[in-house]
mmCIF file of C-alpha atoms in Angstrom:
data_model
loop_
_atom_site.group_PDB
_atom_site.id
_atom_site.type_symbol
_atom_site.label_atom_id
_atom_site.label_comp_id
_atom_site.label_asym_id
_atom_site.label_seq_id
_atom_site.Cartn_x
_atom_site.Cartn_y
_atom_site.Cartn_z
ATOM 1 C CA UNK A 1 24.885 -0.122 36.707
ATOM 2 C CA UNK A 2 21.328 0.294 35.165
ATOM 3 C CA UNK A 3 19.402 0.273 38.512
ATOM 4 C CA UNK A 4 19.146 3.914 38.936
ATOM 5 C CA UNK A 5 15.545 5.338 37.957
ATOM 6 C CA UNK A 6 16.793 8.387 36.486
ATOM 7 C CA UNK A 7 20.072 7.763 34.695
ATOM 8 C CA UNK A 8 22.999 5.384 35.429
ATOM 9 C CA UNK A 9 25.504 4.957 37.857
ATOM 10 C CA UNK A 10 29.184 4.821 37.136
ATOM 11 C CA UNK A 11 32.175 3.644 39.301
ATOM 12 C CA UNK A 12 35.545 5.301 38.091
ATOM 13 C CA UNK A 13 38.695 4.151 39.705
ATOM 14 C CA UNK A 14 41.379 6.573 38.435
ATOM 15 C CA UNK A 15 44.237 5.248 40.561
ATOM 16 C CA UNK A 16 46.185 4.376 37.357
ATOM 17 C CA UNK A 17 45.232 7.145 35.218
ATOM 18 C CA UNK A 18 48.319 9.414 34.753
ATOM 19 C CA UNK A 19 47.080 12.438 32.743
ATOM 20 C CA UNK A 20 44.079 14.500 31.894
ATOM 21 C CA UNK A 21 44.289 13.399 28.327
ATOM 22 C CA UNK A 22 44.298 9.744 29.336
ATOM 23 C CA UNK A 23 41.310 10.441 31.565
ATOM 24 C CA UNK A 24 39.561 12.283 28.519
ATOM 25 C CA UNK A 25 40.560 9.526 26.012
ATOM 26 C CA UNK A 26 39.122 6.925 28.654
ATOM 27 C CA UNK A 27 35.684 8.743 28.582
ATOM 28 C CA UNK A 28 35.704 10.172 31.920
ATOM 29 C CA UNK A 29 34.978 13.760 31.160
ATOM 30 C CA UNK A 30 31.997 12.508 29.311
ATOM 31 C CA UNK A 31 30.712 10.552 32.213
ATOM 32 C CA UNK A 32 31.052 13.298 34.966
ATOM 33 C CA UNK A 33 29.599 15.985 32.728
ATOM 34 C CA UNK A 34 26.603 13.893 32.025
ATOM 35 C CA UNK A 35 23.438 13.822 34.169
ATOM 36 C CA UNK A 36 24.188 10.392 35.357
ATOM 37 C CA UNK A 37 25.941 9.631 38.790
ATOM 38 C CA UNK A 38 29.428 8.726 39.143
ATOM 39 C CA UNK A 39 31.358 7.411 42.142
ATOM 40 C CA UNK A 40 35.110 8.543 41.569
ATOM 41 C CA UNK A 41 38.058 6.852 43.395
ATOM 42 C CA UNK A 42 41.165 9.129 43.467
ATOM 43 C CA UNK A 43 39.293 12.042 41.748
ATOM 44 C CA UNK A 44 42.510 14.546 42.189
ATOM 45 C CA UNK A 45 43.552 14.504 38.693
ATOM 46 C CA UNK A 46 40.062 15.653 37.511
ATOM 47 C CA UNK A 47 39.103 17.906 40.153
ATOM 48 C CA UNK A 48 39.097 20.762 37.597
ATOM 49 C CA UNK A 49 36.406 18.956 35.423
ATOM 50 C CA UNK A 50 34.044 18.285 38.416
ATOM 51 C CA UNK A 51 32.877 21.769 39.393
ATOM 52 C CA UNK A 52 30.502 22.355 42.197
ATOM 53 C CA UNK A 53 28.009 19.530 41.594
ATOM 54 C CA UNK A 54 29.791 16.868 43.624
ATOM 55 C CA UNK A 55 29.686 15.457 47.189
ATOM 56 C CA UNK A 56 32.935 13.936 48.656
ATOM 57 C CA UNK A 57 32.553 10.719 50.568
ATOM 58 C CA UNK A 58 35.822 9.695 52.683
ATOM 59 C CA UNK A 59 35.966 6.166 53.763
ATOM 60 C CA UNK A 60 38.235 5.782 56.869
ATOM 61 C CA UNK A 61 39.427 2.175 57.770
ATOM 62 C CA UNK A 62 39.388 1.662 61.435
ATOM 63 C CA UNK A 63 40.039 -2.002 61.282
ATOM 64 C CA UNK A 64 39.406 -4.937 58.924
ATOM 65 C CA UNK A 65 35.920 -4.954 59.842
ATOM 66 C CA UNK A 66 35.061 -1.230 60.803
ATOM 67 C CA UNK A 67 34.807 1.765 58.286
ATOM 68 C CA UNK A 68 33.690 5.204 58.955
ATOM 69 C CA UNK A 69 31.935 7.181 56.242
ATOM 70 C CA UNK A 70 32.499 10.888 56.149
ATOM 71 C CA UNK A 71 30.381 13.133 53.740
ATOM 72 C CA UNK A 72 31.791 16.548 52.853
ATOM 73 C CA UNK A 73 30.865 19.214 50.683
#
């Protein structure tokens, strides 16, 4: 996405990524270590790369029409 005034916004869905090497080859490390913004689904595999500069947003599904967002540090 190119609509962010100071950088780009990436959406990374890592559900099918099986290893750090596969994530690295896909360019994930380069994206998350850049100055751009990245929303990462299933980040558990790459948590050691993320460092302290992240914000976790959990989405709880209460029903087909209701979601609750929880912002954690």
